[in-house]
């Protein structure tokens, strides 16, 4: 048998920055939940639950969310263009509307085959369609040459951090709690994460004084802070930023010469207020004070993974650059070229997301019906889950505002903390592990996203249908509190 | 207007390792060829050619290669499973065979929705199907737990290099000439590329003495050489390695404790001899000398992008690990988790590639006919192009052996070298630029892949149909030689 001594690679000599990276969303709890799922599938009856609920990850179509018909019909034609030769059969027998066929033909005319590489930054006609969408959304023009298609927003973040960070002194302001893509990518890059706390009392909004203090402290320590990440609507918090907060961040970025990385993948998952893009706000401020904001550099990211589209398995997304130096953009182009291009069918899906059927077009009614049903379903589930949390002793959770998550505070008894320490776990990890074992519901401990010292949380999606799993969390919590009181 | 001075990022302060990376396959020539294509499309008549031929990149479906019907029919059903409810219409009106429907149902049963994230390392049933294929191909068992689905082989290489390279002293032996993914990725990672020359006289095979000398030199310079990259069949060379060469590399890797990275994406593009996988040879050597090769670590990569499948736009691929430490594999799993998973439709395409219709199944005849027609077409075009090169003064090119490329030597007159220097170009860049301007054919200069000092080459695919473009290269070359003689 192979012995460790003889191998070239071992845990102590591989890339230490990869080793240092943490990614809790798919960590120990997720692995254990998959083991439970496999046990149940192979007929196990000794578990105290009958199904595993993966509330650890925003994976809409793994749970109840159905793909949107218009989108999938077009994709089926892109995969098999020979079907277009039988347009009459598609319409008369298979429920395809004429605008589905038209859209597929139009996309194929610009894409060629979805099996061919596209330009490194994406199919030109798709970039133009995104630019048109941005103009409709924001009321300001967008240039297709500043848009880069990516394999989901994650790949876009990876590209941007790779170009922005020059060495281990390069720092990026990252909200805490945050989606761990940011800390993990900065670990791998060996760049500095400069954490700034979000304000739970302000519904997890940004607090400028806190951001300033974090920036000052890092700068004093010799960190060259280069960019600020804003996740709006928030992940894991669900927060939806107000206009004043966005303006304050842009002002601060201008003053301290920080690139703004606006992660806006939940822009359609907003229940309270309205989504305001950083691009729109920046352009508005540029109009109000000509010349003052011209040097602000903004990269904003979007994705097909979330929202009502929910097509994360297709790995589609894009980012738009505003105010970047053309030589820097050329380096970004070269960097994305090394991986050739984003999946072309995913690029087409981005086009379908930003350019849905319009009023008067044959697919519009069904599209709207499906879209609204998903939106309302998510809001109802968020509300039901929130109601359950309100009844649970020691649990505090603000009104659901957006994204796909709730991030409640849990106040646990001291005895639970000792029991956790005895297992070598943080109290929130301990709590989530017990919840998984008792209910089959997999959530992520707050420590996986970062949390203010002395506080404990967990993140759960509200994607799973039904109320049974919510009831099982309520029962588990009651028993947990009784055991450790 | 934004001035450079006010921006945070400029060419001098971004990541110097990204800036240092070179990727000629999509460099200046490729950009210029796209400009020509756009000019022609908008009606330009002042160019000396009527079409642009992208012979710079192995992009089969951009040129003449049609997707395989079985594959695209199944993919269309995965994108729109509602079609399966009308199986009779698919079969009676749309030419779908029953095994297409069966395969789609089977894949959907294990995948769920192609719009959902899969496990980070890929859908378990697809990994099992790949393991079954490897067992059939090599005659030795494979374990699905050692297989990782990736977004094309490029993404797999990126993962492996990230984990293997610990710091700037970590070195990787890379063949010269090579596919520039390797040098570019090592630049970005700030790890050391340890080049070893392939032997043009031996049809671009590996030469062990050369590899040893490169390893010794790097080690003497303080480089910690950790792995050796072998591209077989070769890119850009088309070489197909003989068993003795593969054995010699495995022996050397064992002796010097090097991880073997076997890039085998052209495994079905073999015209001369047969493809021998590193996995099969390693297992055979382990059988012949029990215990002696147990510590050899091998990662072998494959992709849907090349071969007769040619679906590079779908970004599908996988790698198999042999002999790796489980703790190291856990870090690889975590690393791929950060980007969530490979595109799921691309994963399904991998399954269709490794598990095509069998004899007796309804789709088998058409599949075989299409597959063979593509194979024969590629061989015919390679032969025709090779014949043209043989007639060209100062051009030397070995018999086509495999992959999708020819990589001829060009002996250019001294006057051409001076003219190139006056333009700040290498002579091969100068030659390829003149070729593009005169013919619309875009090829890549040998310097983009690395070449032995004092030699000049270019790489061209032989994917483009017809003979007109070949004739235009012959005419261009004659005129070029006359001008610069």
PDB file of N, CA and C in Angstrom, chain A residues 101-153:
ATOM      1  N   UNK A 101     -39.297  30.082 -30.555  1.00  0.00           N
ATOM      2  CA  UNK A 101     -38.544  29.716 -31.770  1.00  0.00           C
ATOM      3  C   UNK A 101     -37.743  30.913 -32.285  1.00  0.00           C
ATOM      4  N   UNK A 102     -38.387  32.089 -32.262  1.00  0.00           N
ATOM      5  CA  UNK A 102     -37.707  33.295 -32.756  1.00  0.00           C
ATOM      6  C   UNK A 102     -36.465  33.592 -31.934  1.00  0.00           C
ATOM      7  N   UNK A 103     -36.618  33.482 -30.608  1.00  0.00           N
ATOM      8  CA  UNK A 103     -35.479  33.806 -29.744  1.00  0.00           C
ATOM      9  C   UNK A 103     -34.331  32.840 -29.970  1.00  0.00           C
ATOM     10  N   UNK A 104     -34.678  31.549 -30.106  1.00  0.00           N
ATOM     11  CA  UNK A 104     -33.630  30.551 -30.335  1.00  0.00           C
ATOM     12  C   UNK A 104     -32.895  30.840 -31.642  1.00  0.00           C
ATOM     13  N   UNK A 105     -33.652  31.183 -32.681  1.00  0.00           N
ATOM     14  CA  UNK A 105     -33.017  31.482 -33.977  1.00  0.00           C
ATOM     15  C   UNK A 105     -32.104  32.694 -33.862  1.00  0.00           C
ATOM     16  N   UNK A 106     -32.576  33.698 -33.142  1.00  0.00           N
ATOM     17  CA  UNK A 106     -31.797  34.924 -32.999  1.00  0.00           C
ATOM     18  C   UNK A 106     -30.496  34.638 -32.240  1.00  0.00           C
ATOM     19  N   UNK A 107     -30.607  33.877 -31.166  1.00  0.00           N
ATOM     20  CA  UNK A 107     -29.392  33.564 -30.394  1.00  0.00           C
ATOM     21  C   UNK A 107     -28.430  32.719 -31.223  1.00  0.00           C
ATOM     22  N   UNK A 108     -28.955  31.730 -31.934  1.00  0.00           N
ATOM     23  CA  UNK A 108     -28.076  30.874 -32.749  1.00  0.00           C
ATOM     24  C   UNK A 108     -27.385  31.685 -33.840  1.00  0.00           C
ATOM     25  N   UNK A 109     -28.087  32.704 -34.359  1.00  0.00           N
ATOM     26  CA  UNK A 109     -27.469  33.522 -35.401  1.00  0.00           C
ATOM     27  C   UNK A 109     -26.243  34.256 -34.865  1.00  0.00           C
ATOM     28  N   UNK A 110     -26.273  34.640 -33.593  1.00  0.00           N
ATOM     29  CA  UNK A 110     -25.106  35.361 -33.071  1.00  0.00           C
ATOM     30  C   UNK A 110     -24.092  34.429 -32.405  1.00  0.00           C
ATOM     31  N   UNK A 111     -24.554  33.308 -31.878  1.00  0.00           N
ATOM     32  CA  UNK A 111     -23.670  32.403 -31.141  1.00  0.00           C
ATOM     33  C   UNK A 111     -22.990  31.400 -32.081  1.00  0.00           C
ATOM     34  N   UNK A 112     -23.655  31.032 -33.167  1.00  0.00           N
ATOM     35  CA  UNK A 112     -23.205  29.888 -33.941  1.00  0.00           C
ATOM     36  C   UNK A 112     -23.633  28.647 -33.183  1.00  0.00           C
ATOM     37  N   UNK A 113     -22.717  27.757 -32.878  1.00  0.00           N
ATOM     38  CA  UNK A 113     -23.038  26.580 -32.082  1.00  0.00           C
ATOM     39  C   UNK A 113     -22.737  26.851 -30.616  1.00  0.00           C
ATOM     40  N   UNK A 114     -23.607  26.406 -29.701  1.00  0.00           N
ATOM     41  CA  UNK A 114     -23.303  26.529 -28.266  1.00  0.00           C
ATOM     42  C   UNK A 114     -22.168  25.593 -27.878  1.00  0.00           C
ATOM     43  N   UNK A 115     -21.753  24.733 -28.793  1.00  0.00           N
ATOM     44  CA  UNK A 115     -20.600  23.851 -28.562  1.00  0.00           C
ATOM     45  C   UNK A 115     -19.276  24.475 -28.954  1.00  0.00           C
ATOM     46  N   UNK A 116     -19.292  25.694 -29.474  1.00  0.00           N
ATOM     47  CA  UNK A 116     -18.045  26.375 -29.867  1.00  0.00           C
ATOM     48  C   UNK A 116     -17.640  27.384 -28.799  1.00  0.00           C
ATOM     49  N   UNK A 117     -16.329  27.576 -28.623  1.00  0.00           N
ATOM     50  CA  UNK A 117     -15.870  28.659 -27.752  1.00  0.00           C
ATOM     51  C   UNK A 117     -16.415  29.971 -28.276  1.00  0.00           C
ATOM     52  N   UNK A 118     -16.760  30.891 -27.382  1.00  0.00           N
ATOM     53  CA  UNK A 118     -17.077  32.262 -27.782  1.00  0.00           C
ATOM     54  C   UNK A 118     -15.841  33.123 -27.577  1.00  0.00           C
ATOM     55  N   UNK A 119     -15.965  34.411 -27.881  1.00  0.00           N
ATOM     56  CA  UNK A 119     -14.924  35.359 -27.484  1.00  0.00           C
ATOM     57  C   UNK A 119     -14.703  35.222 -25.974  1.00  0.00           C
ATOM     58  N   UNK A 120     -13.485  35.523 -25.522  1.00  0.00           N
ATOM     59  CA  UNK A 120     -13.129  35.311 -24.115  1.00  0.00           C
ATOM     60  C   UNK A 120     -14.066  36.054 -23.165  1.00  0.00           C
ATOM     61  N   UNK A 121     -14.497  37.239 -23.543  1.00  0.00           N
ATOM     62  CA  UNK A 121     -15.376  38.029 -22.671  1.00  0.00           C
ATOM     63  C   UNK A 121     -16.859  37.766 -22.934  1.00  0.00           C
ATOM     64  N   UNK A 122     -17.155  36.827 -23.845  1.00  0.00           N
ATOM     65  CA  UNK A 122     -18.539  36.465 -24.095  1.00  0.00           C
ATOM     66  C   UNK A 122     -18.994  36.847 -25.495  1.00  0.00           C
ATOM     67  N   UNK A 123     -20.123  36.281 -25.906  1.00  0.00           N
ATOM     68  CA  UNK A 123     -20.701  36.534 -27.231  1.00  0.00           C
ATOM     69  C   UNK A 123     -21.055  38.024 -27.343  1.00  0.00           C
ATOM     70  N   UNK A 124     -20.562  38.733 -28.362  1.00  0.00           N
ATOM     71  CA  UNK A 124     -20.832  40.175 -28.472  1.00  0.00           C
ATOM     72  C   UNK A 124     -22.317  40.536 -28.387  1.00  0.00           C
ATOM     73  N   UNK A 125     -23.190  39.787 -29.080  1.00  0.00           N
ATOM     74  CA  UNK A 125     -24.615  40.131 -29.084  1.00  0.00           C
ATOM     75  C   UNK A 125     -25.227  39.957 -27.693  1.00  0.00           C
ATOM     76  N   UNK A 126     -24.710  39.014 -26.913  1.00  0.00           N
ATOM     77  CA  UNK A 126     -25.226  38.823 -25.549  1.00  0.00           C
ATOM     78  C   UNK A 126     -24.754  39.971 -24.661  1.00  0.00           C
ATOM     79  N   UNK A 127     -23.501  40.394 -24.860  1.00  0.00           N
ATOM     80  CA  UNK A 127     -23.032  41.562 -24.097  1.00  0.00           C
ATOM     81  C   UNK A 127     -23.884  42.791 -24.422  1.00  0.00           C
ATOM     82  N   UNK A 128     -24.264  42.932 -25.681  1.00  0.00           N
ATOM     83  CA  UNK A 128     -25.102  44.075 -26.060  1.00  0.00           C
ATOM     84  C   UNK A 128     -26.472  43.988 -25.398  1.00  0.00           C
ATOM     85  N   UNK A 129     -27.023  42.775 -25.322  1.00  0.00           N
ATOM     86  CA  UNK A 129     -28.343  42.601 -24.703  1.00  0.00           C
ATOM     87  C   UNK A 129     -28.277  42.939 -23.209  1.00  0.00           C
ATOM     88  N   UNK A 130     -27.153  42.582 -22.564  1.00  0.00           N
ATOM     89  CA  UNK A 130     -26.975  42.937 -21.149  1.00  0.00           C
ATOM     90  C   UNK A 130     -26.870  44.458 -21.009  1.00  0.00           C
ATOM     91  N   UNK A 131     -26.120  45.082 -21.920  1.00  0.00           N
ATOM     92  CA  UNK A 131     -25.977  46.547 -21.867  1.00  0.00           C
ATOM     93  C   UNK A 131     -27.356  47.216 -22.006  1.00  0.00           C
ATOM     94  N   UNK A 132     -28.193  46.682 -22.901  1.00  0.00           N
ATOM     95  CA  UNK A 132     -29.545  47.231 -23.068  1.00  0.00           C
ATOM     96  C   UNK A 132     -30.361  47.085 -21.784  1.00  0.00           C
ATOM     97  N   UNK A 133     -30.241  45.916 -21.152  1.00  0.00           N
ATOM     98  CA  UNK A 133     -30.940  45.674 -19.884  1.00  0.00           C
ATOM     99  C   UNK A 133     -30.487  46.674 -18.821  1.00  0.00           C
ATOM    100  N   UNK A 134     -29.169  46.884 -18.725  1.00  0.00           N
ATOM    101  CA  UNK A 134     -28.648  47.791 -17.695  1.00  0.00           C
ATOM    102  C   UNK A 134     -29.165  49.213 -17.933  1.00  0.00           C
ATOM    103  N   UNK A 135     -29.265  49.567 -19.198  1.00  0.00           N
ATOM    104  CA  UNK A 135     -29.770  50.901 -19.516  1.00  0.00           C
ATOM    105  C   UNK A 135     -31.246  51.028 -19.102  1.00  0.00           C
ATOM    106  N   UNK A 136     -32.047  49.995 -19.383  1.00  0.00           N
ATOM    107  CA  UNK A 136     -33.458  50.019 -18.962  1.00  0.00           C
ATOM    108  C   UNK A 136     -33.560  50.060 -17.434  1.00  0.00           C
ATOM    109  N   UNK A 137     -32.710  49.252 -16.761  1.00  0.00           N
ATOM    110  CA  UNK A 137     -32.792  49.149 -15.304  1.00  0.00           C
ATOM    111  C   UNK A 137     -32.378  50.443 -14.621  1.00  0.00           C
ATOM    112  N   UNK A 138     -31.285  51.056 -15.107  1.00  0.00           N
ATOM    113  CA  UNK A 138     -30.674  52.164 -14.377  1.00  0.00           C
ATOM    114  C   UNK A 138     -31.003  53.535 -14.954  1.00  0.00           C
ATOM    115  N   UNK A 139     -31.462  53.570 -16.214  1.00  0.00           N
ATOM    116  CA  UNK A 139     -31.674  54.867 -16.835  1.00  0.00           C
ATOM    117  C   UNK A 139     -30.399  55.546 -17.283  1.00  0.00           C
ATOM    118  N   UNK A 140     -29.318  54.803 -17.342  1.00  0.00           N
ATOM    119  CA  UNK A 140     -28.039  55.329 -17.840  1.00  0.00           C
ATOM    120  C   UNK A 140     -27.461  54.335 -18.843  1.00  0.00           C
ATOM    121  N   UNK A 141     -26.760  54.848 -19.868  1.00  0.00           N
ATOM    122  CA  UNK A 141     -26.230  53.920 -20.880  1.00  0.00           C
ATOM    123  C   UNK A 141     -25.182  52.957 -20.311  1.00  0.00           C
ATOM    124  N   UNK A 142     -25.038  51.811 -20.972  1.00  0.00           N
ATOM    125  CA  UNK A 142     -23.989  50.848 -20.620  1.00  0.00           C
ATOM    126  C   UNK A 142     -23.316  50.443 -21.929  1.00  0.00           C
ATOM    127  N   UNK A 143     -22.037  50.096 -21.840  1.00  0.00           N
ATOM    128  CA  UNK A 143     -21.251  49.765 -23.024  1.00  0.00           C
ATOM    129  C   UNK A 143     -20.923  48.276 -23.028  1.00  0.00           C
ATOM    130  N   UNK A 144     -21.277  47.580 -24.101  1.00  0.00           N
ATOM    131  CA  UNK A 144     -21.048  46.127 -24.161  1.00  0.00           C
ATOM    132  C   UNK A 144     -19.574  45.771 -23.982  1.00  0.00           C
ATOM    133  N   UNK A 145     -18.673  46.685 -24.333  1.00  0.00           N
ATOM    134  CA  UNK A 145     -17.236  46.386 -24.211  1.00  0.00           C
ATOM    135  C   UNK A 145     -16.782  46.340 -22.757  1.00  0.00           C
ATOM    136  N   UNK A 146     -17.601  46.839 -21.840  1.00  0.00           N
ATOM    137  CA  UNK A 146     -17.251  46.822 -20.415  1.00  0.00           C
ATOM    138  C   UNK A 146     -17.880  45.650 -19.677  1.00  0.00           C
ATOM    139  N   UNK A 147     -18.542  44.758 -20.437  1.00  0.00           N
ATOM    140  CA  UNK A 147     -19.248  43.630 -19.822  1.00  0.00           C
ATOM    141  C   UNK A 147     -18.491  42.336 -20.101  1.00  0.00           C
ATOM    142  N   UNK A 148     -18.342  41.502 -19.079  1.00  0.00           N
ATOM    143  CA  UNK A 148     -17.602  40.239 -19.184  1.00  0.00           C
ATOM    144  C   UNK A 148     -18.508  39.118 -18.697  1.00  0.00           C
ATOM    145  N   UNK A 149     -18.818  38.178 -19.571  1.00  0.00           N
ATOM    146  CA  UNK A 149     -19.584  37.003 -19.156  1.00  0.00           C
ATOM    147  C   UNK A 149     -18.688  36.114 -18.296  1.00  0.00           C
ATOM    148  N   UNK A 150     -19.272  35.453 -17.299  1.00  0.00           N
ATOM    149  CA  UNK A 150     -18.480  34.615 -16.393  1.00  0.00           C
ATOM    150  C   UNK A 150     -19.260  33.352 -16.040  1.00  0.00           C
ATOM    151  N   UNK A 151     -18.552  32.350 -15.509  1.00  0.00           N
ATOM    152  CA  UNK A 151     -19.190  31.099 -15.094  1.00  0.00           C
ATOM    153  C   UNK A 151     -19.784  31.285 -13.705  1.00  0.00           C
ATOM    154  N   UNK A 152     -20.925  31.950 -13.626  1.00  0.00           N
ATOM    155  CA  UNK A 152     -21.495  32.353 -12.340  1.00  0.00           C
ATOM    156  C   UNK A 152     -20.760  33.584 -11.825  1.00  0.00           C
ATOM    157  N   UNK A 153     -21.341  34.229 -10.808  1.00  0.00           N
ATOM    158  CA  UNK A 153     -20.678  35.412 -10.248  1.00  0.00           C
ATOM    159  C   UNK A 153     -19.378  35.014  -9.539  1.00  0.00           C
TER     160      UNK A 153
END
